[in-house]
Amino acid sequence: RPTVLYSCYENAMELLRIIGIYPETISDGYGLRYAIYFAGCAHRCPGCHNPESHDPRRGEPLTVERAETICAAIAANPILDGVTLSGGDPLLQPEAMAAFLRLVKERTGQNVWCYTGYTLEECLADPARRECLRWIDTLVDGRYVEALRDLSLDFRGSSNQLFFMRGLSLLTLEVRIVGYDHVFVDAQRHIAVDLDQQGGLLDLLHDAVDAAGGDDFVAFFQTVAELLHLFAALGLGTVSY
């Protein structure tokens, strides 16, 4: 449950400013989504496709009334597949965003995607951003790196950016590792593998995910971050998917 820090979340939300809303879009994640773009980004990545969103003073404040109106519009649309938060960086002001995320989930029950320039590890290391993870179903993390731009990627700009997804009933991680093909780890701690070589990776994955447990999304994120460190330490190269 949220900490005392978020107990007055209705007031905290007003720190957020919205620069755009797309009630039905297929460009911001899988399926038909309700996309909300927030003002403000501290990363200012060279080559960013939306530089006008960097200024946190742009747009209109997210009042309690507007937040309720947004949730009502989402809940009233039966063909939506989910909600996407983008920007800017939605996690620039994480205390306020945690409040809004909680409201969206409680009012609509919709699947939530969130794009952020912060890496998963940075989110886990910050208590407020860690709180946001409790209400997010799909996190797309990492700064845009122009040298790693790849137009073949789905819903990402550069290959360093990663998906961390929770399915309808299972938490699922898919990673592509140099020398390997795909590894799937679900919330029931089962592993389905198609590997070019076996090595000891299966045991490492199984032990790490089993230790984290399957029903806590924040714990799952923590496990993923630890695995990324492990892959690097073992010299397995970059991890992407």
mmCIF file of C-alpha atoms in Angstrom:
data_model
loop_
_atom_site.group_PDB
_atom_site.id
_atom_site.type_symbol
_atom_site.label_atom_id
_atom_site.label_comp_id
_atom_site.label_asym_id
_atom_site.label_seq_id
_atom_site.Cartn_x
_atom_site.Cartn_y
_atom_site.Cartn_z
ATOM 1 C CA ARG A 1 0.000 0.000 0.000
ATOM 2 C CA PRO A 2 1.156 3.604 -0.565
ATOM 3 C CA THR A 3 3.149 5.222 2.182
ATOM 4 C CA VAL A 4 2.022 8.231 4.232
ATOM 5 C CA LEU A 5 3.903 10.396 1.737
ATOM 6 C CA TYR A 6 1.060 9.812 -0.744
ATOM 7 C CA SER A 7 -1.899 9.963 1.622
ATOM 8 C CA CYS A 8 -2.865 13.453 0.372
ATOM 9 C CA TYR A 9 -2.335 12.516 -3.272
ATOM 10 C CA GLU A 10 -5.151 14.741 -4.576
ATOM 11 C CA ASN A 11 -3.054 17.816 -3.772
ATOM 12 C CA ALA A 12 0.186 16.300 -5.072
ATOM 13 C CA MET A 13 -1.254 15.745 -8.545
ATOM 14 C CA GLU A 14 -1.503 19.456 -9.206
ATOM 15 C CA LEU A 15 2.292 19.601 -9.591
ATOM 16 C CA LEU A 16 1.858 17.809 -12.930
ATOM 17 C CA ARG A 17 1.151 19.639 -16.176
ATOM 18 C CA ILE A 18 -0.397 18.102 -19.284
ATOM 19 C CA ILE A 19 0.696 19.176 -22.769
ATOM 20 C CA GLY A 20 -1.462 16.811 -24.772
ATOM 21 C CA ILE A 21 -4.053 14.026 -24.654
ATOM 22 C CA TYR A 22 -4.824 11.529 -27.411
ATOM 23 C CA PRO A 23 -8.037 9.687 -26.456
ATOM 24 C CA GLU A 24 -7.448 6.905 -29.013
ATOM 25 C CA THR A 25 -4.015 6.150 -30.467
ATOM 26 C CA ILE A 26 -2.122 3.113 -31.754
ATOM 27 C CA SER A 27 1.281 4.849 -31.671
ATOM 28 C CA ASP A 28 1.986 4.679 -27.929
ATOM 29 C CA GLY A 29 2.005 0.978 -27.109
ATOM 30 C CA TYR A 30 0.145 -2.161 -28.072
ATOM 31 C CA GLY A 31 -3.510 -1.848 -28.922
ATOM 32 C CA LEU A 32 -5.765 1.179 -28.788
ATOM 33 C CA ARG A 33 -4.598 3.440 -25.995
ATOM 34 C CA TYR A 34 -5.478 6.663 -24.199
ATOM 35 C CA ALA A 35 -2.208 8.638 -24.233
ATOM 36 C CA ILE A 36 -1.362 11.488 -21.876
ATOM 37 C CA TYR A 37 1.721 13.631 -22.457
ATOM 38 C CA PHE A 38 3.226 15.423 -19.465
ATOM 39 C CA ALA A 39 5.444 18.509 -19.460
ATOM 40 C CA GLY A 40 8.996 18.485 -18.156
ATOM 41 C CA CYS A 41 12.094 16.399 -18.785
ATOM 42 C CA ALA A 42 15.508 16.684 -17.134
ATOM 43 C CA HIS A 43 17.294 14.412 -19.612
ATOM 44 C CA ARG A 44 17.065 16.589 -22.739
ATOM 45 C CA CYS A 45 18.423 13.807 -24.941
ATOM 46 C CA PRO A 46 20.041 15.002 -28.198
ATOM 47 C CA GLY A 47 17.748 14.136 -31.078
ATOM 48 C CA CYS A 48 14.643 13.869 -28.884
ATOM 49 C CA HIS A 49 11.526 13.696 -31.073
ATOM 50 C CA ASN A 50 9.561 15.913 -28.693
ATOM 51 C CA PRO A 51 11.902 18.685 -27.442
ATOM 52 C CA GLU A 52 9.043 21.110 -26.874
ATOM 53 C CA SER A 53 7.952 18.889 -23.993
ATOM 54 C CA HIS A 54 11.116 19.522 -21.939
ATOM 55 C CA ASP A 55 9.889 22.731 -20.315
ATOM 56 C CA PRO A 56 8.014 21.800 -17.085
ATOM 57 C CA ARG A 57 6.093 25.089 -17.242
ATOM 58 C CA ARG A 58 4.249 24.215 -20.442
ATOM 59 C CA GLY A 59 0.723 22.884 -20.633
ATOM 60 C CA GLU A 60 -2.098 22.998 -18.124
ATOM 61 C CA PRO A 61 -2.014 21.856 -14.471
ATOM 62 C CA LEU A 62 -3.546 18.511 -13.593
ATOM 63 C CA THR A 63 -6.178 19.561 -11.105
ATOM 64 C CA VAL A 64 -8.191 17.028 -9.165
ATOM 65 C CA GLU A 65 -11.219 17.853 -11.301
ATOM 66 C CA ARG A 66 -9.323 17.275 -14.535
ATOM 67 C CA ALA A 67 -7.851 14.035 -13.247
ATOM 68 C CA GLU A 68 -11.345 12.763 -12.443
ATOM 69 C CA THR A 69 -12.573 13.842 -15.898
ATOM 70 C CA ILE A 70 -9.696 11.963 -17.557
ATOM 71 C CA CYS A 71 -10.438 8.821 -15.549
ATOM 72 C CA ALA A 72 -14.113 9.036 -16.406
ATOM 73 C CA ALA A 73 -13.319 9.327 -20.118
ATOM 74 C CA ILE A 74 -11.017 6.296 -19.947
ATOM 75 C CA ALA A 75 -13.551 4.212 -18.049
ATOM 76 C CA ALA A 76 -16.311 5.158 -20.493
ATOM 77 C CA ASN A 77 -14.469 3.851 -23.566
ATOM 78 C CA PRO A 78 -15.016 0.076 -23.826
ATOM 79 C CA ILE A 79 -12.631 -0.429 -26.767
ATOM 80 C CA LEU A 80 -9.497 0.900 -25.069
ATOM 81 C CA ASP A 81 -6.660 -1.540 -24.428
ATOM 82 C CA GLY A 82 -4.929 0.710 -21.928
ATOM 83 C CA VAL A 83 -3.444 4.040 -20.916
ATOM 84 C CA THR A 84 -0.004 5.368 -21.879
ATOM 85 C CA LEU A 85 1.927 8.081 -20.030
ATOM 86 C CA SER A 86 4.602 9.896 -21.998
ATOM 87 C CA GLY A 87 6.063 13.358 -22.313
ATOM 88 C CA GLY A 88 8.360 14.891 -21.357
ATOM 89 C CA ASP A 89 9.118 12.422 -18.640
ATOM 90 C CA PRO A 90 6.142 11.309 -16.525
ATOM 91 C CA LEU A 91 8.483 10.372 -13.662
ATOM 92 C CA LEU A 92 10.126 13.802 -13.402
ATOM 93 C CA GLN A 93 7.893 14.546 -10.386
ATOM 94 C CA PRO A 94 7.352 11.039 -9.027
ATOM 95 C CA GLU A 95 5.398 11.897 -5.873
ATOM 96 C CA ALA A 96 2.728 13.608 -7.943
ATOM 97 C CA MET A 97 2.814 10.903 -10.615
ATOM 98 C CA ALA A 98 2.402 8.117 -8.051
ATOM 99 C CA ALA A 99 -0.774 9.843 -6.925
ATOM 100 C CA PHE A 100 -2.110 10.079 -10.464
ATOM 101 C CA LEU A 101 -1.137 6.512 -11.314
ATOM 102 C CA ARG A 102 -2.972 5.243 -8.262
ATOM 103 C CA LEU A 103 -6.082 7.213 -9.194
ATOM 104 C CA VAL A 104 -6.047 5.896 -12.778
ATOM 105 C CA LYS A 105 -5.701 2.284 -11.650
ATOM 106 C CA GLU A 106 -8.387 2.599 -8.974
ATOM 107 C CA ARG A 107 -10.890 4.416 -11.207
ATOM 108 C CA THR A 108 -10.343 2.525 -14.481
ATOM 109 C CA GLY A 109 -8.471 -0.724 -13.831
ATOM 110 C CA GLN A 110 -6.745 -0.171 -17.158
ATOM 111 C CA ASN A 111 -3.356 -1.481 -18.235
ATOM 112 C CA VAL A 112 -0.802 1.338 -17.828
ATOM 113 C CA TRP A 113 2.308 1.937 -19.930
ATOM 114 C CA CYS A 114 4.852 4.510 -18.830
ATOM 115 C CA TYR A 115 7.759 5.893 -20.838
ATOM 116 C CA THR A 116 10.638 7.340 -18.825
ATOM 117 C CA GLY A 117 14.216 8.418 -19.423
ATOM 118 C CA TYR A 118 15.156 7.015 -16.022
ATOM 119 C CA THR A 119 16.491 3.479 -16.105
ATOM 120 C CA LEU A 120 14.841 0.708 -14.136
ATOM 121 C CA GLU A 121 17.738 0.760 -11.695
ATOM 122 C CA GLU A 122 17.362 4.507 -11.154
ATOM 123 C CA CYS A 123 13.647 4.055 -10.495
ATOM 124 C CA LEU A 124 14.310 1.310 -7.973
ATOM 125 C CA ALA A 125 16.929 3.408 -6.183
ATOM 126 C CA ASP A 126 14.541 6.338 -5.661
ATOM 127 C CA PRO A 127 11.708 5.725 -3.141
ATOM 128 C CA ALA A 128 9.209 7.936 -4.946
ATOM 129 C CA ARG A 129 9.843 6.432 -8.396
ATOM 130 C CA ARG A 130 9.815 2.989 -6.838
ATOM 131 C CA GLU A 131 6.318 3.769 -5.563
ATOM 132 C CA CYS A 132 5.265 4.609 -9.131
ATOM 133 C CA LEU A 133 6.260 1.118 -10.260
ATOM 134 C CA ARG A 134 3.467 -0.350 -8.135
ATOM 135 C CA TRP A 135 0.880 1.106 -10.506
ATOM 136 C CA ILE A 136 2.645 0.521 -13.850
ATOM 137 C CA ASP A 137 2.095 -2.561 -16.011
ATOM 138 C CA THR A 138 4.669 -1.798 -18.709
ATOM 139 C CA LEU A 139 7.744 0.351 -18.153
ATOM 140 C CA VAL A 140 9.777 1.524 -21.152
ATOM 141 C CA ASP A 141 13.007 2.844 -19.663
ATOM 142 C CA GLY A 142 16.160 4.692 -20.604
ATOM 143 C CA ARG A 143 17.293 7.862 -22.292
ATOM 144 C CA TYR A 144 17.126 8.156 -26.052
ATOM 145 C CA VAL A 145 20.597 7.612 -27.538
ATOM 146 C CA GLU A 146 20.802 8.922 -31.074
ATOM 147 C CA ALA A 147 23.762 6.694 -31.964
ATOM 148 C CA LEU A 148 21.607 3.663 -31.085
ATOM 149 C CA ARG A 149 18.549 4.765 -33.061
ATOM 150 C CA ASP A 150 16.775 1.778 -34.614
ATOM 151 C CA LEU A 151 13.644 2.256 -36.723
ATOM 152 C CA SER A 152 12.869 -1.470 -36.583
ATOM 153 C CA LEU A 153 12.061 -1.328 -32.868
ATOM 154 C CA ASP A 154 8.471 -1.363 -31.670
ATOM 155 C CA PHE A 155 7.497 1.725 -29.660
ATOM 156 C CA ARG A 156 11.084 2.702 -28.817
ATOM 157 C CA GLY A 157 13.603 5.032 -30.380
ATOM 158 C CA SER A 158 16.965 3.490 -29.502
ATOM 159 C CA SER A 159 18.116 -0.042 -28.741
ATOM 160 C CA ASN A 160 19.277 0.724 -25.186
ATOM 161 C CA GLN A 161 15.671 1.319 -24.124
ATOM 162 C CA LEU A 162 14.009 -1.751 -22.592
ATOM 163 C CA PHE A 163 10.474 -3.042 -22.033
ATOM 164 C CA PHE A 164 9.547 -4.407 -18.628
ATOM 165 C CA MET A 165 6.072 -5.832 -18.961
ATOM 166 C CA ARG A 166 3.436 -7.394 -16.748
ATOM 167 C CA GLY A 167 0.947 -9.479 -18.709
ATOM 168 C CA LEU A 168 -2.738 -9.960 -17.978
ATOM 169 C CA SER A 169 -1.997 -12.588 -15.351
ATOM 170 C CA LEU A 170 1.764 -13.151 -15.463
ATOM 171 C CA LEU A 171 4.798 -10.986 -15.009
ATOM 172 C CA THR A 172 6.902 -11.668 -18.072
ATOM 173 C CA LEU A 173 10.468 -10.696 -18.840
ATOM 174 C CA GLU A 174 11.951 -11.295 -22.248
ATOM 175 C CA VAL A 175 15.621 -10.540 -22.754
ATOM 176 C CA ARG A 176 17.878 -11.008 -25.736
ATOM 177 C CA ILE A 177 21.471 -11.666 -24.780
ATOM 178 C CA VAL A 178 24.564 -11.813 -26.974
ATOM 179 C CA GLY A 179 25.048 -15.507 -27.733
ATOM 180 C CA TYR A 180 21.501 -16.444 -26.722
ATOM 181 C CA ASP A 181 18.069 -16.223 -28.242
ATOM 182 C CA HIS A 182 15.019 -15.612 -26.026
ATOM 183 C CA VAL A 183 14.424 -16.322 -22.378
ATOM 184 C CA PHE A 184 10.950 -15.996 -20.853
ATOM 185 C CA VAL A 185 10.419 -15.861 -17.097
ATOM 186 C CA ASP A 186 6.864 -15.781 -15.835
ATOM 187 C CA ALA A 187 5.374 -14.973 -12.454
ATOM 188 C CA GLN A 188 4.987 -18.627 -11.586
ATOM 189 C CA ARG A 189 8.779 -18.851 -11.894
ATOM 190 C CA HIS A 190 8.676 -21.184 -14.873
ATOM 191 C CA ILE A 191 11.226 -20.697 -17.624
ATOM 192 C CA ALA A 192 10.669 -21.385 -21.316
ATOM 193 C CA VAL A 193 13.876 -21.158 -23.295
ATOM 194 C CA ASP A 194 15.136 -21.189 -26.857
ATOM 195 C CA LEU A 195 18.883 -20.841 -26.462
ATOM 196 C CA ASP A 196 21.796 -21.149 -28.841
ATOM 197 C CA GLN A 197 23.862 -22.462 -25.946
ATOM 198 C CA GLN A 198 22.918 -23.672 -22.484
ATOM 199 C CA GLY A 199 25.772 -22.723 -20.153
ATOM 200 C CA GLY A 200 24.724 -21.914 -16.614
ATOM 201 C CA LEU A 201 22.299 -19.121 -17.491
ATOM 202 C CA LEU A 202 19.140 -21.141 -16.841
ATOM 203 C CA ASP A 203 20.140 -21.886 -13.257
ATOM 204 C CA LEU A 204 21.066 -18.246 -12.653
ATOM 205 C CA LEU A 205 17.740 -16.999 -14.005
ATOM 206 C CA HIS A 206 15.697 -19.575 -12.130
ATOM 207 C CA ASP A 207 17.400 -18.937 -8.788
ATOM 208 C CA ALA A 208 17.145 -15.157 -9.093
ATOM 209 C CA VAL A 209 13.470 -15.064 -10.090
ATOM 210 C CA ASP A 210 12.514 -17.718 -7.572
ATOM 211 C CA ALA A 211 14.151 -15.674 -4.807
ATOM 212 C CA ALA A 212 12.171 -12.575 -5.778
ATOM 213 C CA GLY A 213 8.766 -14.227 -5.788
ATOM 214 C CA GLY A 214 6.184 -13.807 -8.478
ATOM 215 C CA ASP A 215 3.359 -11.594 -7.282
ATOM 216 C CA ASP A 216 5.185 -8.400 -6.326
ATOM 217 C CA PHE A 217 5.893 -6.222 -9.346
ATOM 218 C CA VAL A 218 8.447 -4.063 -7.537
ATOM 219 C CA ALA A 219 10.300 -7.179 -6.388
ATOM 220 C CA PHE A 220 10.189 -8.408 -9.961
ATOM 221 C CA PHE A 221 11.689 -5.147 -11.200
ATOM 222 C CA GLN A 222 14.421 -5.491 -8.581
ATOM 223 C CA THR A 223 15.206 -8.982 -9.843
ATOM 224 C CA VAL A 224 15.437 -7.722 -13.410
ATOM 225 C CA ALA A 225 17.874 -4.998 -12.387
ATOM 226 C CA GLU A 226 20.029 -7.531 -10.581
ATOM 227 C CA LEU A 227 19.988 -9.790 -13.639
ATOM 228 C CA LEU A 228 21.167 -6.954 -15.854
ATOM 229 C CA HIS A 229 24.106 -6.410 -13.525
ATOM 230 C CA LEU A 230 24.774 -10.130 -13.557
ATOM 231 C CA PHE A 231 24.777 -10.352 -17.337
ATOM 232 C CA ALA A 232 27.280 -7.522 -17.545
ATOM 233 C CA ALA A 233 29.496 -9.061 -14.866
ATOM 234 C CA LEU A 234 29.541 -12.381 -16.736
ATOM 235 C CA GLY A 235 30.602 -10.647 -19.923
ATOM 236 C CA LEU A 236 27.452 -11.609 -21.806
ATOM 237 C CA GLY A 237 27.290 -8.252 -23.531
ATOM 238 C CA THR A 238 24.445 -5.826 -23.869
ATOM 239 C CA VAL A 239 20.930 -6.790 -22.924
ATOM 240 C CA SER A 240 18.066 -5.622 -25.113
ATOM 241 C CA TYR A 241 14.766 -6.898 -26.418
#
